[in-house]
Amino acid sequence: MSSLFPALTGDPSERAAVRFGERALTYAELAAAAGAVAERVRGAGRVAVWATPTLETAVAVVGVLLAGAAAVPLNPKSGDKELAHILGDSAPGLVLAASGDELPAALHPVERVDVDVRAVGGAAPEPVADEDPALVVYTSGTTGPPKGAVIPRRAVAATLDALADAWQWTAQDVLVHGLPLFHVHGLVLGVLGPLRRGGSVRHLGRFTTEGVARELSGGATMLFGVPTMYHRIAETLPADPELVKALSGARLLVSGSAALPVHDHERIAAATGRRVIERYGMTETLMNTAVRADGEARPGTVGVPLPGVELRLVDEGGAAVSAYDGETVGEIEVHGPNLFTEYLNRPDATAAAFTADGWFRTGDVAVRDPDGYVRIVGRKATDLIKSGGYKIGAGEIENALLEHPGVREAAVTGAPDADLGERIVAWIVPADPQSPPDAAELAAHVARRLAPHKRPRDVRYLDALPRNDMGKIMKRALPS
């Protein structure tokens, strides 16, 4: 297999590669530092990386990949129980960290190697095969202990090259983001993506709208974020002309990891003239679809399948949904070079995840427009509500609720109902806690925009919705 990073393994230049705050490395410096890591970890098999949003994490992961080993990024916010499970399951030979990091007790038995970003190593890349593991990334564990998705080098290359095609991503692009680096979005797309293209990444360390404005005004061309970040941007835009100007000049604004509410799409477009585009992926599949840079940025959709990715919708019996009418709901199944190979040490879970003909069952439900655009309506387990004989996706109701001026945040779930099977429950964070919108008013608001059978029958008010590190609403954590 050819190198994942031609700009590093050919003749590295003095062009900017990675920057975290005031600390930066050129391609030549990154090649030297990652080469030193590669020399140290060669033969280690799996290598844990304490994935703080720092230069050391970028150097560590690139070094592990140059060595032909597999990186296991660890979330620094993981609790003791989760961390112990991941370490026991992945059995890393080493853990890489920045020299000043204090690691939790669960990591003390693992040999530690401090990453020196100014080290110089000349290790030649190890010969590797397409199917060799590049990463073991652990899922969120919403239905049990986290599972380690083994992502081969083939999947990393295929996804990043497909996104380059869809987004016209080149070496001239400079990406800015503030995403965590233990996840596919921030690490694979946000760090490895620019390095595969030969471009550069500027990581904010911590997301701020001021940082976004500064970097986009200072030469960055692309912004990656999650919906909570774009919501903060939408809230800030009316009083921040510098942010308006910076976003207006960006080549590409991309949101992922969860659906971006249509209301925030519209507010950003109205203020800046630029549309945020969305893409759809998972830990196990990397990226499946994207709105193309030369395509229509249609709010509420995640675009079309990426080059090389096959996507189909299936009904509850596993039969393909033939009607691409924007209304018929089905579970997404995908097939292509972007897929993971297995759940580590879990042959049972791996087998259950795939159909007999090799398609991966995503667990996400969607509708598809006649022109192929995909619109996610939620997770099969938590977001597909069967009410009164209808199959209803929670996502479209959430978008409708967010269009009400009295609603700041919204989540929709189903609850058992003797008459309907399930009734629609809306969880609302009011814009004004002292004067929340009336439940009947919200039901009528949804009925006017969608259909009467999609209106919430029960409205519950909260101070905040539970979210994970990527900004996804954790519906299983809502009060019973």
Short mmCIF file of C-alpha atoms in Angstrom, two decimals:
data_model
loop_
_atom_site.label_atom_id
_atom_site.label_comp_id
_atom_site.label_asym_id
_atom_site.label_seq_id
_atom_site.Cartn_x
_atom_site.Cartn_y
_atom_site.Cartn_z
CA MET A 1 0.00 0.00 0.00
CA SER A 2 1.24 3.53 -0.71
CA SER A 3 1.86 5.89 2.19
CA LEU A 4 -1.04 7.48 4.01
CA PHE A 5 0.96 10.71 4.08
CA PRO A 6 2.92 11.30 0.84
CA ALA A 7 3.91 14.82 1.95
CA LEU A 8 5.64 13.32 5.00
CA THR A 9 7.29 10.28 3.53
CA GLY A 10 8.51 11.82 0.28
CA ASP A 11 10.62 14.93 0.64
CA PRO A 12 9.04 16.86 3.56
CA SER A 13 8.98 20.60 3.08
CA GLU A 14 9.01 23.62 5.36
CA ARG A 15 5.32 24.25 4.69
CA ALA A 16 3.03 24.42 7.71
CA ALA A 17 1.55 21.05 8.68
CA VAL A 18 -0.05 21.28 12.14
CA ARG A 19 -0.61 24.08 14.60
CA PHE A 20 -2.11 23.98 18.07
CA GLY A 21 -2.38 27.46 19.54
CA GLU A 22 1.07 29.01 19.28
CA ARG A 23 2.86 25.69 18.76
CA ALA A 24 3.38 24.48 15.22
CA LEU A 25 5.33 22.04 13.09
CA THR A 26 6.26 22.13 9.44
CA TYR A 27 6.08 18.96 7.35
CA ALA A 28 9.81 18.45 7.81
CA GLU A 29 9.54 18.88 11.59
CA LEU A 30 6.49 16.61 11.80
CA ALA A 31 8.25 13.94 9.74
CA ALA A 32 11.25 14.09 12.11
CA ALA A 33 9.18 13.98 15.32
CA ALA A 34 6.81 11.29 14.06
CA GLY A 35 9.81 9.34 12.79
CA ALA A 36 11.25 9.35 16.32
CA VAL A 37 7.95 8.01 17.67
CA ALA A 38 7.90 5.35 14.94
CA GLU A 39 11.39 4.15 15.93
CA ARG A 40 10.27 3.84 19.54
CA VAL A 41 6.96 2.02 18.99
CA ARG A 42 7.88 -0.26 16.11
CA GLY A 43 6.74 -3.80 16.81
CA ALA A 44 4.43 -2.74 19.64
CA GLY A 45 1.24 -3.91 17.88
CA ARG A 46 -1.35 -1.64 19.47
CA VAL A 47 -0.28 1.66 21.02
CA ALA A 48 -2.51 3.77 23.27
CA VAL A 49 -2.46 7.54 22.80
CA TRP A 50 -3.60 9.89 25.57
CA ALA A 51 -5.55 12.01 23.10
CA THR A 52 -5.49 15.53 24.49
CA PRO A 53 -6.05 18.34 21.95
CA THR A 54 -2.31 18.98 21.60
CA LEU A 55 0.56 18.79 19.15
CA GLU A 56 1.79 15.69 20.98
CA THR A 57 -1.33 13.73 20.06
CA ALA A 58 -0.95 14.54 16.36
CA VAL A 59 2.73 13.54 16.42
CA ALA A 60 1.95 10.36 18.37
CA VAL A 61 -0.77 9.09 16.04
CA VAL A 62 1.19 9.87 12.88
CA GLY A 63 4.24 8.18 14.37
CA VAL A 64 2.27 5.05 15.25
CA LEU A 65 0.91 4.88 11.70
CA LEU A 66 4.39 5.34 10.21
CA ALA A 67 5.54 2.42 12.34
CA GLY A 68 2.84 0.18 10.90
CA ALA A 69 1.19 -0.18 14.32
CA ALA A 70 -2.40 0.58 15.37
CA ALA A 71 -3.22 3.64 17.48
CA VAL A 72 -5.80 3.38 20.26
CA PRO A 73 -6.88 6.96 21.05
CA LEU A 74 -8.03 7.39 24.65
CA ASN A 75 -10.55 9.99 25.74
CA PRO A 76 -8.92 11.92 28.62
CA LYS A 77 -12.39 12.36 30.14
CA SER A 78 -13.07 8.62 30.33
CA GLY A 79 -14.08 7.34 33.75
CA ASP A 80 -12.01 4.70 35.54
CA LYS A 81 -14.36 1.83 34.68
CA GLU A 82 -14.53 2.67 30.98
CA LEU A 83 -10.78 3.24 30.74
CA ALA A 84 -10.04 -0.06 32.49
CA HIS A 85 -12.32 -1.86 30.03
CA ILE A 86 -10.63 -0.29 27.00
CA LEU A 87 -7.14 -1.07 28.27
CA GLY A 88 -8.06 -4.65 29.15
CA ASP A 89 -9.70 -5.16 25.78
CA SER A 90 -7.05 -3.55 23.55
CA ALA A 91 -3.98 -4.58 25.61
CA PRO A 92 -1.69 -1.81 24.31
CA GLY A 93 2.05 -2.39 24.52
CA LEU A 94 2.75 1.30 25.21
CA VAL A 95 0.96 4.53 25.99
CA LEU A 96 2.07 7.80 24.39
CA ALA A 97 1.46 11.11 26.15
CA ALA A 98 2.74 14.65 26.46
CA SER A 99 5.46 14.89 29.10
CA GLY A 100 3.40 17.03 31.46
CA ASP A 101 0.29 14.87 31.39
CA GLU A 102 -0.71 13.13 34.60
CA LEU A 103 -2.18 9.79 33.61
CA PRO A 104 -4.83 8.01 35.70
CA ALA A 105 -4.00 4.95 37.77
CA ALA A 106 -5.51 2.58 35.21
CA LEU A 107 -2.67 3.46 32.83
CA HIS A 108 0.17 3.06 35.30
CA PRO A 109 0.81 -0.63 34.45
CA VAL A 110 1.30 0.29 30.76
CA GLU A 111 4.80 1.40 29.74
CA ARG A 112 4.73 5.14 29.12
CA VAL A 113 6.59 7.00 26.39
CA ASP A 114 6.62 10.80 26.44
CA VAL A 115 6.28 12.44 23.03
CA ASP A 116 8.92 15.02 22.14
CA VAL A 117 7.64 17.17 19.29
CA ARG A 118 11.17 18.47 18.61
CA ALA A 119 12.76 15.03 18.40
CA VAL A 120 14.47 13.93 15.21
CA GLY A 121 14.07 10.42 13.87
CA GLY A 122 14.72 9.05 10.46
CA ALA A 123 12.68 5.89 10.56
CA ALA A 124 11.52 4.74 7.15
CA PRO A 125 7.83 3.81 7.07
CA GLU A 126 7.10 0.16 7.72
CA PRO A 127 5.71 -1.86 4.80
CA VAL A 128 2.02 -2.33 5.50
CA ALA A 129 -0.99 -3.90 3.82
CA ASP A 130 -4.35 -2.31 3.08
CA GLU A 131 -6.07 -4.47 5.68
CA ASP A 132 -3.56 -3.81 8.46
CA PRO A 133 -5.16 -1.97 11.41
CA ALA A 134 -4.58 1.76 11.58
CA LEU A 135 -6.80 2.59 14.56
CA VAL A 136 -8.89 0.93 17.22
CA VAL A 137 -11.58 3.46 18.10
CA TYR A 138 -14.04 2.68 20.88
CA THR A 139 -17.74 3.29 20.41
CA SER A 140 -19.73 5.30 22.93
CA GLY A 141 -21.04 2.19 24.69
CA THR A 142 -24.69 3.28 24.89
CA THR A 143 -25.88 -0.34 24.86
CA GLY A 144 -23.10 -1.95 26.94
CA PRO A 145 -19.32 -1.71 27.34
CA PRO A 146 -17.63 0.22 24.51
CA LYS A 147 -16.63 -1.91 21.53
CA GLY A 148 -13.29 -1.39 19.78
CA ALA A 149 -13.85 -0.84 16.07
CA VAL A 150 -10.74 -1.96 14.17
CA ILE A 151 -10.26 0.51 11.32
CA PRO A 152 -7.87 -0.65 8.58
CA ARG A 153 -5.53 1.62 6.69
CA ARG A 154 -7.62 0.95 3.59
CA ALA A 155 -10.66 2.62 5.21
CA VAL A 156 -8.72 5.73 6.27
CA ALA A 157 -7.30 6.23 2.79
CA ALA A 158 -10.62 5.52 1.05
CA THR A 159 -12.62 7.93 3.20
CA LEU A 160 -10.13 10.79 2.99
CA ASP A 161 -9.75 10.42 -0.78
CA ALA A 162 -13.51 10.27 -1.26
CA LEU A 163 -13.94 13.46 0.79
CA ALA A 164 -11.20 15.11 -1.27
CA ASP A 165 -13.28 14.34 -4.35
CA ALA A 166 -16.55 15.53 -2.80
CA TRP A 167 -15.16 18.70 -1.23
CA GLN A 168 -12.46 19.57 -3.78
CA TRP A 169 -10.02 19.34 -0.86
CA THR A 170 -6.43 20.14 -1.87
CA ALA A 171 -3.00 20.94 -0.46
CA GLN A 172 -3.94 24.63 -0.58
CA ASP A 173 -6.67 24.19 2.03
CA VAL A 174 -6.12 25.18 5.65
CA LEU A 175 -8.55 23.55 8.06
CA VAL A 176 -9.56 25.03 11.42
CA HIS A 177 -11.44 23.15 14.14
CA GLY A 178 -11.64 22.60 17.89
CA LEU A 179 -12.78 18.98 17.93
CA PRO A 180 -11.56 16.30 20.37
CA LEU A 181 -8.90 13.94 18.99
CA PHE A 182 -10.11 10.60 20.36
CA HIS A 183 -12.88 10.39 17.77
CA VAL A 184 -13.11 9.88 14.01
CA HIS A 185 -14.32 13.43 13.34
CA GLY A 186 -11.50 15.32 15.02
CA LEU A 187 -8.68 12.83 14.49
CA VAL A 188 -9.24 11.12 11.14
CA LEU A 189 -11.00 13.91 9.27
CA GLY A 190 -9.59 16.83 11.23
CA VAL A 191 -5.90 15.87 11.50
CA LEU A 192 -5.13 12.96 9.19
CA GLY A 193 -7.28 14.51 6.44
CA PRO A 194 -5.22 17.67 5.96
CA LEU A 195 -1.96 15.70 6.26
CA ARG A 196 -3.00 13.23 3.55
CA ARG A 197 -3.78 16.13 1.24
CA GLY A 198 -0.53 17.94 2.03
CA GLY A 199 -2.42 20.90 3.47
CA SER A 200 -2.47 22.12 7.05
CA VAL A 201 -4.62 22.09 10.16
CA ARG A 202 -4.98 24.74 12.86
CA HIS A 203 -6.49 23.31 16.02
CA LEU A 204 -8.08 25.77 18.41
CA GLY A 205 -7.37 23.67 21.49
CA ARG A 206 -10.74 24.74 22.80
CA PHE A 207 -13.53 25.89 20.50
CA THR A 208 -14.38 29.59 20.65
CA THR A 209 -16.13 31.78 18.12
CA GLU A 210 -13.25 34.27 18.53
CA GLY A 211 -10.79 31.56 17.52
CA VAL A 212 -12.87 30.64 14.49
CA ALA A 213 -13.04 34.27 13.37
CA ARG A 214 -9.30 34.77 13.88
CA GLU A 215 -8.25 31.69 11.91
CA LEU A 216 -10.73 32.08 9.05
CA SER A 217 -9.68 35.72 8.73
CA GLY A 218 -6.03 34.63 8.82
CA GLY A 219 -5.96 32.29 5.87
CA ALA A 220 -7.94 29.21 6.93
CA THR A 221 -10.30 28.00 4.20
CA MET A 222 -12.37 25.26 5.89
CA LEU A 223 -14.16 24.88 9.23
CA PHE A 224 -15.22 21.55 10.75
CA GLY A 225 -17.59 21.53 13.72
CA VAL A 226 -20.47 19.81 15.48
CA PRO A 227 -23.99 21.24 15.85
CA THR A 228 -23.37 22.71 19.32
CA MET A 229 -20.47 24.72 17.85
CA TYR A 230 -22.54 25.97 14.92
CA HIS A 231 -25.38 26.82 17.31
CA ARG A 232 -22.98 29.04 19.26
CA ILE A 233 -21.86 30.59 16.00
CA ALA A 234 -25.48 31.26 14.98
CA GLU A 235 -26.18 32.85 18.37
CA THR A 236 -23.07 35.05 18.16
CA LEU A 237 -23.34 36.24 14.54
CA PRO A 238 -25.88 39.08 15.01
CA ALA A 239 -23.51 40.99 17.33
CA ASP A 240 -20.18 40.02 15.79
CA PRO A 241 -19.39 41.56 12.38
CA GLU A 242 -15.88 40.07 12.41
CA LEU A 243 -17.30 36.57 12.69
CA VAL A 244 -19.76 37.32 9.88
CA LYS A 245 -16.92 38.48 7.65
CA ALA A 246 -14.73 35.48 8.51
CA LEU A 247 -17.44 32.90 7.79
CA SER A 248 -18.46 34.70 4.60
CA GLY A 249 -14.94 34.23 3.26
CA ALA A 250 -14.61 30.52 4.09
CA ARG A 251 -14.51 28.03 1.24
CA LEU A 252 -16.28 25.28 3.16
CA LEU A 253 -18.24 25.06 6.42
CA VAL A 254 -18.87 21.43 7.44
CA SER A 255 -20.98 20.10 10.31
CA GLY A 256 -21.07 16.49 11.46
CA SER A 257 -21.41 13.96 14.30
CA ALA A 258 -25.10 14.84 14.73
CA ALA A 259 -27.80 16.59 12.72
CA LEU A 260 -27.54 20.38 12.48
CA PRO A 261 -30.98 21.88 13.11
CA VAL A 262 -32.48 23.57 10.07
CA HIS A 263 -33.05 26.71 12.14
CA ASP A 264 -29.29 27.13 12.68
CA HIS A 265 -28.63 26.42 9.00
CA GLU A 266 -30.93 29.26 8.06
CA ARG A 267 -29.59 31.72 10.62
CA ILE A 268 -25.99 31.20 9.48
CA ALA A 269 -26.91 31.43 5.80
CA ALA A 270 -28.93 34.61 6.35
CA ALA A 271 -26.07 36.31 8.20
CA THR A 272 -23.14 35.19 6.05
CA GLY A 273 -24.46 34.11 2.66
CA ARG A 274 -22.70 30.77 3.21
CA ARG A 275 -24.40 27.41 3.65
CA VAL A 276 -23.13 24.86 6.13
CA ILE A 277 -22.90 21.43 4.52
CA GLU A 278 -23.30 18.11 6.32
CA ARG A 279 -21.89 14.63 5.97
CA TYR A 280 -22.77 11.32 7.57
CA GLY A 281 -20.49 8.74 9.08
CA MET A 282 -19.90 6.43 12.02
CA THR A 283 -16.94 5.04 13.91
CA GLU A 284 -17.38 1.72 12.09
CA THR A 285 -17.80 3.19 8.62
CA LEU A 286 -15.85 6.44 8.70
CA MET A 287 -17.71 8.57 6.11
CA ASN A 288 -20.65 7.34 4.04
CA THR A 289 -22.23 10.41 2.46
CA ALA A 290 -21.59 14.13 2.05
CA VAL A 291 -23.06 17.19 0.46
CA ARG A 292 -20.61 17.93 -2.34
CA ALA A 293 -18.86 21.29 -2.62
CA ASP A 294 -20.36 21.65 -6.10
CA GLY A 295 -23.76 20.31 -5.05
CA GLU A 296 -26.85 21.79 -3.44
CA ALA A 297 -26.45 22.53 0.27
CA ARG A 298 -29.89 21.31 1.26
CA PRO A 299 -30.54 21.88 4.97
CA GLY A 300 -31.52 18.76 6.85
CA THR A 301 -29.78 16.36 4.48
CA VAL A 302 -26.37 14.68 4.52
CA GLY A 303 -25.91 14.61 0.76
CA VAL A 304 -25.24 11.63 -1.46
CA PRO A 305 -23.08 8.51 -1.07
CA LEU A 306 -19.36 9.16 -1.40
CA PRO A 307 -17.39 7.67 -4.29
CA GLY A 308 -16.96 3.94 -3.69
CA VAL A 309 -19.70 3.74 -1.05
CA GLU A 310 -22.91 1.82 -1.72
CA LEU A 311 -25.92 2.74 0.42
CA ARG A 312 -29.36 1.19 0.63
CA LEU A 313 -32.42 1.54 2.86
CA VAL A 314 -34.13 -1.60 4.13
CA ASP A 315 -37.43 -2.21 5.86
CA GLU A 316 -37.95 -4.15 9.09
CA GLY A 317 -37.86 -7.43 7.21
CA GLY A 318 -34.53 -6.59 5.57
CA ALA A 319 -36.02 -5.97 2.10
CA ALA A 320 -34.66 -3.03 0.13
CA VAL A 321 -36.82 0.09 0.15
CA SER A 322 -37.49 0.88 -3.48
CA ALA A 323 -39.32 4.18 -3.02
CA TYR A 324 -36.91 7.12 -2.89
CA ASP A 325 -39.73 9.57 -2.29
CA GLY A 326 -38.44 11.58 0.67
CA GLU A 327 -41.05 9.93 2.92
CA THR A 328 -40.46 6.16 3.13
CA VAL A 329 -38.32 5.35 6.17
CA GLY A 330 -35.71 2.58 6.18
CA GLU A 331 -32.57 1.53 8.03
CA ILE A 332 -29.33 2.51 6.34
CA GLU A 333 -27.00 -0.29 5.28
CA VAL A 334 -23.66 0.46 3.63
CA HIS A 335 -20.98 -1.41 1.75
CA GLY A 336 -17.58 -0.22 0.58
CA PRO A 337 -13.87 0.26 1.29
CA ASN A 338 -14.66 2.66 4.15
CA LEU A 339 -15.83 -0.10 6.51
CA PHE A 340 -14.10 -1.36 9.63
CA THR A 341 -12.96 -4.99 9.73
CA GLU A 342 -14.21 -6.15 13.14
CA TYR A 343 -15.02 -5.33 16.73
CA LEU A 344 -11.91 -6.29 18.65
CA ASN A 345 -12.38 -9.56 20.55
CA ARG A 346 -16.10 -9.56 19.69
CA PRO A 347 -16.78 -12.00 16.85
CA ASP A 348 -20.40 -12.23 17.96
CA ALA A 349 -20.96 -8.48 17.68
CA THR A 350 -19.04 -8.35 14.40
CA ALA A 351 -21.20 -11.06 12.86
CA ALA A 352 -24.39 -9.38 14.06
CA ALA A 353 -23.35 -6.07 12.54
CA PHE A 354 -23.22 -7.39 8.98
CA THR A 355 -25.83 -8.94 6.70
CA ALA A 356 -25.22 -12.27 5.00
CA ASP A 357 -24.14 -10.44 1.84
CA GLY A 358 -21.63 -8.20 3.66
CA TRP A 359 -23.53 -4.95 4.20
CA PHE A 360 -23.06 -3.12 7.51
CA ARG A 361 -26.21 -2.44 9.51
CA THR A 362 -25.82 1.15 10.74
CA GLY A 363 -28.85 1.27 13.04
CA ASP A 364 -29.65 4.71 11.58
CA VAL A 365 -32.96 5.33 9.88
CA ALA A 366 -33.41 7.71 6.98
CA VAL A 367 -35.43 8.71 3.96
CA ARG A 368 -33.99 9.32 0.52
CA ASP A 369 -35.04 11.93 -2.01
CA PRO A 370 -35.57 11.04 -5.68
CA ASP A 371 -32.21 12.62 -6.57
CA GLY A 372 -30.34 10.43 -4.04
CA TYR A 373 -29.97 12.91 -1.17
CA VAL A 374 -30.19 11.20 2.22
CA ARG A 375 -31.97 12.66 5.23
CA ILE A 376 -31.29 10.98 8.59
CA VAL A 377 -34.35 10.83 10.83
CA GLY A 378 -32.68 9.19 13.83
CA ARG A 379 -31.41 5.98 15.40
CA LYS A 380 -33.49 2.87 14.93
CA ALA A 381 -33.34 2.10 18.65
CA THR A 382 -34.26 5.53 19.99
CA ASP A 383 -35.54 7.77 17.18
CA LEU A 384 -37.95 5.67 15.15
CA ILE A 385 -41.35 6.13 16.77
CA LYS A 386 -44.28 3.91 15.79
CA SER A 387 -47.40 5.87 16.59
CA GLY A 388 -50.94 5.25 15.36
CA GLY A 389 -49.73 3.00 12.55
CA TYR A 390 -47.16 5.54 11.31
CA LYS A 391 -43.36 5.28 11.39
CA ILE A 392 -42.10 8.68 12.45
CA GLY A 393 -38.51 9.93 12.66
CA ALA A 394 -37.74 12.02 15.73
CA GLY A 395 -35.33 14.28 13.83
CA GLU A 396 -37.89 16.09 11.70
CA ILE A 397 -40.04 16.84 14.77
CA GLU A 398 -36.99 18.19 16.61
CA ASN A 399 -36.24 20.50 13.67
CA ALA A 400 -39.81 21.75 13.64
CA LEU A 401 -39.74 22.44 17.38
CA LEU A 402 -36.48 24.36 17.07
CA GLU A 403 -38.18 26.73 14.64
CA HIS A 404 -40.42 27.93 17.48
CA PRO A 405 -38.98 31.13 19.03
CA GLY A 406 -39.68 29.85 22.54
CA VAL A 407 -37.52 26.74 22.12
CA ARG A 408 -33.77 26.76 22.73
CA GLU A 409 -33.14 23.00 22.60
CA ALA A 410 -35.36 20.04 21.74
CA ALA A 411 -35.28 16.25 21.81
CA VAL A 412 -38.04 13.86 20.84
CA THR A 413 -38.61 10.31 22.06
CA GLY A 414 -41.39 7.75 22.08
CA ALA A 415 -43.22 6.49 25.17
CA PRO A 416 -45.55 3.49 25.48
CA ASP A 417 -49.17 4.36 24.81
CA ALA A 418 -52.15 1.99 25.14
CA ASP A 419 -53.98 3.58 22.22
CA LEU A 420 -51.25 4.70 19.80
CA GLY A 421 -48.59 2.09 20.55
CA GLU A 422 -46.16 4.94 21.19
CA ARG A 423 -46.86 8.58 21.83
CA ILE A 424 -44.47 11.36 20.85
CA VAL A 425 -42.75 13.06 23.79
CA ALA A 426 -40.97 16.39 23.35
CA TRP A 427 -38.22 17.40 25.76
CA ILE A 428 -37.83 21.17 25.66
CA VAL A 429 -35.26 23.62 26.98
CA PRO A 430 -37.15 26.95 26.81
CA ALA A 431 -35.51 30.08 25.46
CA ASP A 432 -37.01 31.86 28.49
CA PRO A 433 -37.27 29.51 31.50
CA GLN A 434 -39.64 31.95 33.20
CA SER A 435 -42.07 31.80 30.30
CA PRO A 436 -41.91 28.42 28.53
CA PRO A 437 -44.10 27.87 25.47
CA ASP A 438 -47.38 26.11 26.15
CA ALA A 439 -47.58 22.40 25.27
CA ALA A 440 -50.69 22.88 23.12
CA GLU A 441 -49.01 25.71 21.26
CA LEU A 442 -45.97 23.51 20.49
CA ALA A 443 -48.20 20.65 19.33
CA ALA A 444 -50.07 22.97 16.97
CA HIS A 445 -46.77 24.43 15.74
CA VAL A 446 -45.52 20.96 14.74
CA ALA A 447 -48.86 19.90 13.24
CA ARG A 448 -48.87 22.95 10.94
CA ARG A 449 -45.33 22.30 9.70
CA LEU A 450 -45.39 18.52 9.37
CA ALA A 451 -48.65 16.62 9.89
CA PRO A 452 -51.10 16.24 12.76
CA HIS A 453 -49.96 12.69 13.59
CA LYS A 454 -46.40 13.99 14.15
CA ARG A 455 -47.35 16.45 16.89
CA PRO A 456 -46.02 15.80 20.44
CA ARG A 457 -48.66 14.44 22.81
CA ASP A 458 -46.50 15.08 25.87
CA VAL A 459 -44.15 18.03 26.50
CA ARG A 460 -41.57 18.00 29.28
CA TYR A 461 -39.34 20.91 30.25
CA LEU A 462 -35.65 20.71 31.22
CA ASP A 463 -32.86 23.14 32.08
CA ALA A 464 -30.50 21.38 29.64
CA LEU A 465 -30.36 18.26 27.48
CA PRO A 466 -27.74 15.61 28.31
CA ARG A 467 -24.99 15.59 25.65
CA ASN A 468 -21.76 13.67 25.09
CA ASP A 469 -18.35 15.13 24.19
CA MET A 470 -19.30 15.39 20.52
CA GLY A 471 -22.47 17.32 21.26
CA LYS A 472 -24.86 14.42 20.59
CA ILE A 473 -27.98 14.31 22.74
CA MET A 474 -27.92 11.22 24.96
CA LYS A 475 -31.58 10.27 24.92
CA ARG A 476 -31.06 7.26 27.16
CA ALA A 477 -29.99 9.70 29.88
CA LEU A 478 -33.27 11.63 29.79
CA PRO A 479 -35.41 11.27 32.93
CA SER A 480 -37.80 8.32 32.82
#
